Every structure is written in structure tokens, then in C-alpha cells.
GROMACS .gro file of C-alpha atoms in nm:
model
  388
    1UNK     CA    1   2.125  -1.835  38.526
    2UNK     CA    2   1.894  -1.765  38.186
    3UNK     CA    3   1.683  -1.461  38.462
    4UNK     CA    4   2.010  -1.306  38.556
    5UNK     CA    5   2.135  -1.295  38.169
    6UNK     CA    6   1.735  -1.174  38.053
    7UNK     CA    7   1.846  -0.912  38.283
    8UNK     CA    8   2.091  -0.835  38.118
    9UNK     CA    9   1.950  -0.877  37.780
   10UNK     CA   10   1.659  -0.562  37.891
   11UNK     CA   11   2.049  -0.320  37.972
   12UNK     CA   12   2.191  -0.506  37.595
   13UNK     CA   13   1.838  -0.355  37.461
   14UNK     CA   14   1.873   0.031  37.591
   15UNK     CA   15   2.259   0.057  37.518
   16UNK     CA   16   2.212  -0.076  37.126
   17UNK     CA   17   1.925   0.170  37.028
   18UNK     CA   18   2.140   0.444  37.219
   19UNK     CA   19   2.468   0.342  37.012
   20UNK     CA   20   2.266   0.069  36.789
   21UNK     CA   21   2.028   0.397  36.652
   22UNK     CA   22   2.192   0.734  36.718
   23UNK     CA   23   2.547   0.672  36.802
   24UNK     CA   24   2.621   0.758  37.139
   25UNK     CA   25   2.840   0.655  37.356
   26UNK     CA   26   2.751   0.604  37.646
   27UNK     CA   27   3.013   0.402  37.907
   28UNK     CA   28   2.829   0.476  38.221
   29UNK     CA   29   2.576   0.221  38.221
   30UNK     CA   30   2.697   0.150  38.581
   31UNK     CA   31   2.585   0.432  38.712
   32UNK     CA   32   2.171   0.402  38.554
   33UNK     CA   33   2.150   0.035  38.662
   34UNK     CA   34   2.280   0.207  38.993
   35UNK     CA   35   2.041   0.451  39.016
   36UNK     CA   36   1.717   0.198  38.863
   37UNK     CA   37   1.880  -0.029  39.157
   38UNK     CA   38   1.877   0.173  39.409
   39UNK     CA   39   1.513   0.340  39.358
   40UNK     CA   40   1.366   0.016  39.352
   41UNK     CA   41   1.436  -0.098  39.689
   42UNK     CA   42   1.375   0.252  39.827
   43UNK     CA   43   1.044   0.188  39.640
   44UNK     CA   44   1.020  -0.194  39.699
   45UNK     CA   45   1.148  -0.230  40.089
   46UNK     CA   46   0.948  -0.233  40.390
   47UNK     CA   47   0.891   0.019  40.590
   48UNK     CA   48   1.166   0.179  40.917
   49UNK     CA   49   0.885   0.256  41.142
   50UNK     CA   50   1.125   0.404  41.382
   51UNK     CA   51   1.190   0.670  41.055
   52UNK     CA   52   0.849   0.762  41.052
   53UNK     CA   53   0.770   0.887  41.392
   54UNK     CA   54   1.111   1.096  41.431
   55UNK     CA   55   1.207   1.391  41.257
   56UNK     CA   56   1.315   1.244  40.933
   57UNK     CA   57   1.009   1.264  40.750
   58UNK     CA   58   0.969   1.642  40.796
   59UNK     CA   59   1.348   1.651  40.714
   60UNK     CA   60   1.291   1.494  40.362
   61UNK     CA   61   0.961   1.676  40.229
   62UNK     CA   62   1.119   2.002  40.348
   63UNK     CA   63   1.476   1.872  40.147
   64UNK     CA   64   1.246   1.828  39.817
   65UNK     CA   65   1.069   2.164  39.860
   66UNK     CA   66   1.382   2.323  39.879
   67UNK     CA   67   1.572   2.086  39.574
   68UNK     CA   68   1.238   2.257  39.371
   69UNK     CA   69   1.331   2.596  39.492
   70UNK     CA   70   1.609   2.603  39.381
   71UNK     CA   71   1.540   2.399  39.085
   72UNK     CA   72   1.288   2.682  39.016
   73UNK     CA   73   1.523   2.988  39.046
   74UNK     CA   74   1.799   2.778  38.784
   75UNK     CA   75   1.489   2.752  38.526
   76UNK     CA   76   1.404   3.116  38.608
   77UNK     CA   77   1.804   3.246  38.504
   78UNK     CA   78   1.803   3.005  38.258
   79UNK     CA   79   1.521   3.214  38.070
   80UNK     CA   80   1.585   3.530  38.130
   81UNK     CA   81   1.739   3.569  37.812
   82UNK     CA   82   1.301   3.660  37.680
   83UNK     CA   83   1.344   3.918  37.956
   84UNK     CA   84   1.634   4.106  37.852
   85UNK     CA   85   1.913   3.970  37.977
   86UNK     CA   86   2.260   3.909  37.887
   87UNK     CA   87   2.503   3.705  37.862
   88UNK     CA   88   2.735   3.734  38.082
   89UNK     CA   89   2.460   3.909  38.364
   90UNK     CA   90   2.299   3.533  38.262
   91UNK     CA   91   2.608   3.355  38.332
   92UNK     CA   92   2.722   3.540  38.650
   93UNK     CA   93   2.329   3.460  38.800
   94UNK     CA   94   2.371   3.119  38.692
   95UNK     CA   95   2.677   3.105  38.871
   96UNK     CA   96   2.520   3.315  39.190
   97UNK     CA   97   2.234   3.053  39.228
   98UNK     CA   98   2.414   2.730  39.171
   99UNK     CA   99   2.634   2.832  39.445
  100UNK     CA  100   2.303   2.913  39.670
  101UNK     CA  101   2.190   2.619  39.600
  102UNK     CA  102   2.485   2.439  39.688
  103UNK     CA  103   2.486   2.579  40.036
  104UNK     CA  104   2.216   2.557  40.133
  105UNK     CA  105   2.102   2.202  40.001
  106UNK     CA  106   2.439   2.092  40.107
  107UNK     CA  107   2.405   2.233  40.516
  108UNK     CA  108   1.993   2.101  40.465
  109UNK     CA  109   2.128   1.743  40.372
  110UNK     CA  110   2.394   1.750  40.622
  111UNK     CA  111   2.115   1.804  40.895
  112UNK     CA  112   1.821   1.580  40.792
  113UNK     CA  113   2.099   1.247  40.754
  114UNK     CA  114   2.275   1.311  41.069
  115UNK     CA  115   1.920   1.280  41.219
  116UNK     CA  116   1.829   0.994  41.052
  117UNK     CA  117   2.120   0.802  41.083
  118UNK     CA  118   2.106   0.890  41.485
  119UNK     CA  119   1.700   0.855  41.565
  120UNK     CA  120   1.604   0.559  41.275
  121UNK     CA  121   1.964   0.458  41.034
  122UNK     CA  122   1.858   0.525  40.773
  123UNK     CA  123   1.475   0.596  40.591
  124UNK     CA  124   1.368   0.176  40.488
  125UNK     CA  125   1.152   0.121  40.185
  126UNK     CA  126   0.792   0.256  40.118
  127UNK     CA  127   0.620  -0.077  40.136
  128UNK     CA  128   0.530  -0.038  39.780
  129UNK     CA  129   0.474  -0.348  39.480
  130UNK     CA  130   0.788  -0.456  39.353
  131UNK     CA  131   0.688  -0.420  39.017
  132UNK     CA  132   0.533  -0.062  39.114
  133UNK     CA  133   0.992   0.033  39.177
  134UNK     CA  134   1.080  -0.132  38.874
  135UNK     CA  135   0.891   0.122  38.674
  136UNK     CA  136   0.994   0.415  38.917
  137UNK     CA  137   1.343   0.273  38.889
  138UNK     CA  138   1.308   0.311  38.508
  139UNK     CA  139   1.138   0.678  38.589
  140UNK     CA  140   1.444   0.786  38.837
  141UNK     CA  141   1.719   0.673  38.624
  142UNK     CA  142   1.558   0.830  38.303
  143UNK     CA  143   1.537   1.182  38.504
  144UNK     CA  144   1.875   1.173  38.575
  145UNK     CA  145   1.978   1.055  38.187
  146UNK     CA  146   1.784   1.358  38.149
  147UNK     CA  147   1.992   1.682  38.329
  148UNK     CA  148   2.269   1.468  38.196
  149UNK     CA  149   2.195   1.440  37.860
  150UNK     CA  150   2.097   1.829  37.854
  151UNK     CA  151   2.472   1.921  37.880
  152UNK     CA  152   2.651   1.625  37.736
  153UNK     CA  153   2.496   1.534  37.423
  154UNK     CA  154   2.600   1.841  37.262
  155UNK     CA  155   3.025   1.681  37.324
  156UNK     CA  156   3.165   1.517  37.108
  157UNK     CA  157   3.154   1.120  37.123
  158UNK     CA  158   3.513   1.127  37.299
  159UNK     CA  159   3.339   1.414  37.578
  160UNK     CA  160   3.062   1.246  37.590
  161UNK     CA  161   3.207   0.872  37.704
  162UNK     CA  162   3.389   1.025  37.989
  163UNK     CA  163   3.111   1.266  38.100
  164UNK     CA  164   2.883   0.917  38.151
  165UNK     CA  165   3.190   0.771  38.251
  166UNK     CA  166   3.261   1.061  38.579
  167UNK     CA  167   2.862   1.068  38.583
  168UNK     CA  168   2.854   0.707  38.683
  169UNK     CA  169   3.169   0.693  38.958
  170UNK     CA  170   2.897   0.979  39.119
  171UNK     CA  171   2.668   0.774  39.111
  172UNK     CA  172   2.812   0.475  39.287
  173UNK     CA  173   3.001   0.701  39.521
  174UNK     CA  174   2.621   0.918  39.603
  175UNK     CA  175   2.498   0.603  39.713
  176UNK     CA  176   2.807   0.410  39.918
  177UNK     CA  177   2.841   0.693  40.129
  178UNK     CA  178   2.425   0.764  40.123
  179UNK     CA  179   2.351   0.533  40.470
  180UNK     CA  180   2.095   0.789  40.581
  181UNK     CA  181   1.903   0.626  40.235
  182UNK     CA  182   2.093   0.322  40.118
  183UNK     CA  183   2.284   0.177  40.454
  184UNK     CA  184   2.552   0.281  40.206
  185UNK     CA  185   2.793  -0.045  40.233
  186UNK     CA  186   2.620  -0.273  40.487
  187UNK     CA  187   2.410  -0.384  40.213
  188UNK     CA  188   1.996  -0.402  40.235
  189UNK     CA  189   1.835  -0.747  40.228
  190UNK     CA  190   1.622  -0.954  40.152
  191UNK     CA  191   1.446  -0.741  39.890
  192UNK     CA  192   1.089  -0.864  39.735
  193UNK     CA  193   0.990  -1.036  39.431
  194UNK     CA  194   0.726  -1.035  39.244
  195UNK     CA  195   0.693  -1.326  39.265
  196UNK     CA  196   0.670  -1.619  39.495
  197UNK     CA  197   0.984  -1.667  39.647
  198UNK     CA  198   1.236  -2.016  39.708
  199UNK     CA  199   1.219  -1.947  40.054
  200UNK     CA  200   0.832  -1.993  40.037
  201UNK     CA  201   0.939  -2.391  39.914
  202UNK     CA  202   0.899  -2.425  39.617
  203UNK     CA  203   1.246  -2.302  39.486
  204UNK     CA  204   1.263  -2.423  39.071
  205UNK     CA  205   0.866  -2.312  39.041
  206UNK     CA  206   0.980  -1.993  39.214
  207UNK     CA  207   1.282  -1.903  39.041
  208UNK     CA  208   1.055  -2.030  38.709
  209UNK     CA  209   0.761  -1.759  38.722
  210UNK     CA  210   1.040  -1.475  38.814
  211UNK     CA  211   1.214  -1.622  38.457
  212UNK     CA  212   0.870  -1.566  38.283
  213UNK     CA  213   0.787  -1.208  38.418
  214UNK     CA  214   1.123  -1.138  38.283
  215UNK     CA  215   1.057  -1.315  37.934
  216UNK     CA  216   0.748  -1.099  37.933
  217UNK     CA  217   0.928  -0.834  37.988
  218UNK     CA  218   1.157  -0.910  37.727
  219UNK     CA  219   0.864  -0.921  37.430
  220UNK     CA  220   0.736  -0.576  37.504
  221UNK     CA  221   1.052  -0.415  37.519
  222UNK     CA  222   1.153  -0.584  37.139
  223UNK     CA  223   0.836  -0.555  37.040
  224UNK     CA  224   0.835  -0.208  37.103
  225UNK     CA  225   1.171  -0.102  37.001
  226UNK     CA  226   1.094  -0.254  36.718
  227UNK     CA  227   0.766  -0.080  36.587
  228UNK     CA  228   0.969   0.215  36.725
  229UNK     CA  229   1.282   0.116  36.474
  230UNK     CA  230   1.063   0.072  36.197
  231UNK     CA  231   0.864   0.373  36.214
  232UNK     CA  232   0.987   0.766  36.108
  233UNK     CA  233   1.107   0.797  36.391
  234UNK     CA  234   1.384   0.562  36.378
  235UNK     CA  235   1.470   0.605  36.071
  236UNK     CA  236   1.496   0.994  36.120
  237UNK     CA  237   1.744   0.875  36.418
  238UNK     CA  238   1.938   0.637  36.189
  239UNK     CA  239   1.937   0.932  35.928
  240UNK     CA  240   2.134   1.124  36.201
  241UNK     CA  241   2.347   0.882  36.296
  242UNK     CA  242   2.433   0.783  35.972
  243UNK     CA  243   2.500   1.190  35.829
  244UNK     CA  244   2.440   1.427  36.114
  245UNK     CA  245   2.485   1.783  35.933
  246UNK     CA  246   2.293   1.588  35.636
  247UNK     CA  247   2.005   1.504  35.881
  248UNK     CA  248   2.034   1.875  36.044
  249UNK     CA  249   1.993   2.024  35.719
  250UNK     CA  250   1.663   1.889  35.653
  251UNK     CA  251   1.507   2.047  35.928
  252UNK     CA  252   1.543   1.829  36.216
  253UNK     CA  253   1.619   1.930  36.548
  254UNK     CA  254   1.958   1.652  36.627
  255UNK     CA  255   2.042   1.789  37.040
  256UNK     CA  256   1.654   1.753  37.108
  257UNK     CA  257   1.693   1.368  36.885
  258UNK     CA  258   1.969   1.235  37.063
  259UNK     CA  259   1.872   1.351  37.450
  260UNK     CA  260   1.517   1.141  37.317
  261UNK     CA  261   1.660   0.813  37.316
  262UNK     CA  262   1.975   0.847  37.520
  263UNK     CA  263   1.656   0.894  37.816
  264UNK     CA  264   1.447   0.594  37.663
  265UNK     CA  265   1.783   0.380  37.639
  266UNK     CA  266   1.861   0.487  38.057
  267UNK     CA  267   1.490   0.406  38.095
  268UNK     CA  268   1.593   0.041  37.982
  269UNK     CA  269   1.917   0.023  38.182
  270UNK     CA  270   1.756   0.168  38.521
  271UNK     CA  271   1.493  -0.111  38.435
  272UNK     CA  272   1.703  -0.365  38.380
  273UNK     CA  273   1.940  -0.312  38.671
  274UNK     CA  274   1.601  -0.292  38.969
  275UNK     CA  275   1.527  -0.646  38.808
  276UNK     CA  276   1.858  -0.788  38.769
  277UNK     CA  277   1.907  -0.681  39.211
  278UNK     CA  278   1.543  -0.785  39.337
  279UNK     CA  279   1.676  -1.135  39.176
  280UNK     CA  280   1.948  -1.109  39.337
  281UNK     CA  281   1.768  -1.023  39.657
  282UNK     CA  282   2.040  -0.786  39.824
  283UNK     CA  283   2.128  -0.404  39.757
  284UNK     CA  284   2.462  -0.386  39.776
  285UNK     CA  285   2.607  -0.013  39.629
  286UNK     CA  286   2.927  -0.128  39.653
  287UNK     CA  287   2.903  -0.426  39.369
  288UNK     CA  288   2.842  -0.222  39.055
  289UNK     CA  289   3.104  -0.195  38.846
  290UNK     CA  290   3.242  -0.082  38.532
  291UNK     CA  291   3.441  -0.444  38.414
  292UNK     CA  292   3.089  -0.623  38.525
  293UNK     CA  293   2.778  -0.340  38.464
  294UNK     CA  294   2.927  -0.159  38.180
  295UNK     CA  295   3.227  -0.362  37.997
  296UNK     CA  296   2.994  -0.632  37.999
  297UNK     CA  297   2.741  -0.488  37.817
  298UNK     CA  298   2.964  -0.302  37.586
  299UNK     CA  299   3.056  -0.666  37.493
  300UNK     CA  300   2.737  -0.831  37.456
  301UNK     CA  301   2.610  -0.524  37.193
  302UNK     CA  302   2.932  -0.511  37.021
  303UNK     CA  303   2.898  -0.972  36.924
  304UNK     CA  304   2.506  -0.954  36.934
  305UNK     CA  305   2.519  -0.723  36.676
  306UNK     CA  306   2.470  -0.338  36.683
  307UNK     CA  307   2.145  -0.162  36.598
  308UNK     CA  308   1.954  -0.467  36.606
  309UNK     CA  309   1.735  -0.582  36.874
  310UNK     CA  310   1.725  -0.922  36.839
  311UNK     CA  311   2.136  -0.919  36.776
  312UNK     CA  312   2.153  -0.768  37.159
  313UNK     CA  313   1.910  -1.035  37.307
  314UNK     CA  314   2.106  -1.283  37.169
  315UNK     CA  315   2.448  -1.180  37.281
  316UNK     CA  316   2.349  -1.099  37.632
  317UNK     CA  317   2.299  -1.423  37.664
  318UNK     CA  318   2.515  -1.590  37.473
  319UNK     CA  319   2.791  -1.352  37.635
  320UNK     CA  320   2.598  -1.444  37.995
  321UNK     CA  321   2.630  -1.782  37.965
  322UNK     CA  322   3.017  -1.772  37.853
  323UNK     CA  323   3.098  -1.555  38.172
  324UNK     CA  324   2.917  -1.756  38.414
  325UNK     CA  325   3.067  -2.092  38.277
  326UNK     CA  326   3.413  -1.981  38.200
  327UNK     CA  327   3.480  -1.973  38.607
  328UNK     CA  328   3.458  -2.360  38.709
  329UNK     CA  329   3.496  -2.476  38.323
  330UNK     CA  330   3.841  -2.303  38.399
  331UNK     CA  331   3.849  -2.433  38.727
  332UNK     CA  332   3.747  -2.768  38.604
  333UNK     CA  333   4.006  -2.745  38.351
  334UNK     CA  334   4.333  -2.596  38.549
  335UNK     CA  335   4.246  -2.825  38.805
  336UNK     CA  336   4.263  -3.150  38.575
  337UNK     CA  337   4.585  -3.028  38.423
  338UNK     CA  338   4.753  -2.939  38.786
  339UNK     CA  339   4.656  -3.373  38.872
  340UNK     CA  340   4.778  -3.498  38.561
  341UNK     CA  341   5.037  -3.304  38.540
  342UNK     CA  342   5.229  -3.390  38.891
  343UNK     CA  343   5.105  -3.796  38.788
  344UNK     CA  344   5.271  -3.819  38.436
  345UNK     CA  345   5.510  -3.561  38.462
  346UNK     CA  346   5.664  -3.476  38.790
  347UNK     CA  347   5.571  -3.166  38.761
  348UNK     CA  348   5.431  -2.947  39.076
  349UNK     CA  349   5.144  -2.775  38.981
  350UNK     CA  350   5.179  -2.388  39.154
  351UNK     CA  351   4.969  -2.256  39.460
  352UNK     CA  352   4.746  -2.022  39.354
  353UNK     CA  353   4.639  -2.222  39.029
  354UNK     CA  354   4.277  -2.231  39.113
  355UNK     CA  355   4.318  -1.803  39.199
  356UNK     CA  356   4.507  -1.803  38.809
  357UNK     CA  357   4.185  -2.031  38.674
  358UNK     CA  358   3.959  -1.812  38.816
  359UNK     CA  359   4.050  -1.461  38.628
  360UNK     CA  360   4.013  -1.733  38.316
  361UNK     CA  361   3.619  -1.541  38.242
  362UNK     CA  362   3.774  -1.179  38.139
  363UNK     CA  363   4.057  -1.409  37.869
  364UNK     CA  364   3.768  -1.613  37.731
  365UNK     CA  365   3.527  -1.275  37.708
  366UNK     CA  366   3.831  -1.095  37.592
  367UNK     CA  367   3.946  -1.447  37.305
  368UNK     CA  368   3.581  -1.427  37.196
  369UNK     CA  369   3.519  -1.020  37.157
  370UNK     CA  370   3.831  -1.068  36.996
  371UNK     CA  371   3.713  -1.406  36.736
  372UNK     CA  372   3.385  -1.130  36.651
  373UNK     CA  373   3.533  -0.896  36.564
  374UNK     CA  374   3.739  -1.144  36.333
  375UNK     CA  375   3.508  -1.326  36.187
  376UNK     CA  376   3.161  -1.091  36.219
  377UNK     CA  377   3.312  -0.737  36.273
  378UNK     CA  378   2.930  -0.631  36.250
  379UNK     CA  379   2.821  -0.895  36.536
  380UNK     CA  380   2.701  -1.220  36.489
  381UNK     CA  381   2.320  -1.007  36.430
  382UNK     CA  382   2.470  -0.727  36.236
  383UNK     CA  383   2.184  -0.464  36.148
  384UNK     CA  384   1.949  -0.487  35.829
  385UNK     CA  385   1.993  -0.183  35.613
  386UNK     CA  386   1.613  -0.037  35.508
  387UNK     CA  387   1.540  -0.042  35.142
  388UNK     CA  388   1.325   0.260  35.170
   0.00000   0.00000   0.00000
């Protein structure tokens, strides 16, 4: 439980710098977690020799080349203003390039997926060390965030929320249906650990080792974020958050700074998602839910105190313990009520009493966040107002 709480703490740190430092309303957290988890699975899972013996690798390589060429064509059209092209012609060329790129890439992907699924089932992994997979997971999540941010960060907060929510669903849907890449809903297991696994015989030692790795990662990330928070970069971010127009009038590039922190936050989300999925030892794209991987992270940040890194860590651990423990406690409490109610009052408990108890975790989390917002609106550990 503490390992998973630590993974959520890394993800919560990613959200608190987006929302607490810069005021970015990201509700697509689940998508970046799923992207990081899928990337780490592909990087670290053992190789599928049937795939490497087929025509699949060459088709994947050709797809990457076409993808790069399409990206270069789109970049050239975007930069065509420097060559004297007007906005209307540039918009027309952009639409043409996007349409041609979609036709070329979708046609190649259809042929590639059919070939891989018929010859080897799926692509398999690359067999690299787990830590390499975690790092690449953060990079891929950050790259996705860069594309999303270039398009969406100019939007108002509510439109940014809608856009990130939609993008998260697109990522999840792609991963669920890309059988050639992730096995889809068939799941992938067992995922490797960076330390000794429980199957090696030392159950407690293995989990303690994993917890140590997660704790070291949290400490390193926390120290780096604290350094950034107190640096001029952090002060500039808070200035943009508190008064965007004033910061812009001082010559600050607001959209560029927002893009920086949006990418950085998503890197942490992808990294945290990768660490979390390896501890679970199974990759299942259907297991990524908005309730568990977006709503719960927001509750952690709000309860702990947005803009305070220690608050995010405290909120993640506190809320996750409540989230996990509320289910067995509610089950025990409902069982006692049913037993004594029947013995003392002749009350016959409903047949679905146990299933009702399982839903109590949502009620308990809702009650907790309500009480915190009532008595500590800024969170348990609110952001300290710096005096300069």
C-alpha cells in the first residue's frame, strides 16, 4: 500500500506544479499515466522473437520514417510565413498536409498491424532495464504533453480541461485497440521489477526494496522541485498564475512558460504511472480509470494543499490509505450491523449488503474532501506565501 501511495505521490507532485505553480487545469492525468505505463512496458518487457523474425520490424521502421516525414512537412508549412505565404494559403496547405498524412499513416498502420498480429501476435518488448523504461516513459509523456500544450494552452481554463479530458480518452482508446503494440485487453504480465521480485522467495524484502526505490525517487523529485520553486523560474510561474496580464506586461512569454511547466508535470505523471504499473506486475489498458487516476489525484492535491510539494506528498499518502482501508472497514462495519441487527432487532439485512459496503470508499473520500474544504479551504499544508 505504501509503494502505491508513493507512486501516487509522484503523480500528485506533477499535478501540483501544474495547478499549484501555474494554475493549469489538467483533467487528462489518466491519459499521461497510461501513456507512461505503456511505454515502460514496451521498453522493459522481454523480446518477442517471433516478431523480430518476421517482416514486422521493417514495417515499424518504415512507419516511423513516414511519421517523421509527415511531421517535417507540417513543420515546413507552419514556418512558411517566413517565405511570404499568406495566412489563407498557409491554412489550406496545413489542411492538405494533415489529410495526406492521415491517409498515408492510417493505411500503413492497418497493413502493419495485420502483418504483426498474423505473424507474431504482438510486438513484444525491447528487454531493456526497468529504470530505462521509467525514464523513457517520462520522456514520451512529456512529448505528448508538448503537442497537447502547443494546441491547448492558449485556451481558457475550462476549455483546457475539456481538451485534456478528451485527449486522455483518445490515448486510452488507442492503447486498448492497438493489439499489435500492447496486446489490447489481453493484458501483459508479469512485468519486471528493478529489484528482486516476491517470486524469488523473499516477499517482504522484495517489497521493501521496491519501496526504497520509490522513496529515493520521491526525495530526488521533491528536492529538485523545491529548488525550482524558490528559483526565479518558480517566482515567475507564480507571478503568471496570480496575474497573467501583469506578468505579460513585464515581458514574460506566458504561453511558453506554461508549456514548460505543463510538460514537466506530465513527465512526472508518466514516470509515476510507469513505477505504479511495474509494481502491479500487470499491464491492462482497461484498468486506467478517470476515478482512480484523475479524480483521486485531484483529491490528493486539494486535500494536501496545492502549490506545496510537501502537501502533495502528504495528501497522496493520506488519501490513498483512506481509499484502500475504507473498503475493508466498511465491509466489517456493515457485517457487524447486519449480524447484531438480526440478532437483537430481528432485522433482516438486504442481500446486497456486502456490495453496498464496497461502494463506501467513494462516500468516505467525498466526506473527507468536504470536511477539509470546510475547515481548511487551502488544504492541510497550504502554500506558504513567500516574502521577498
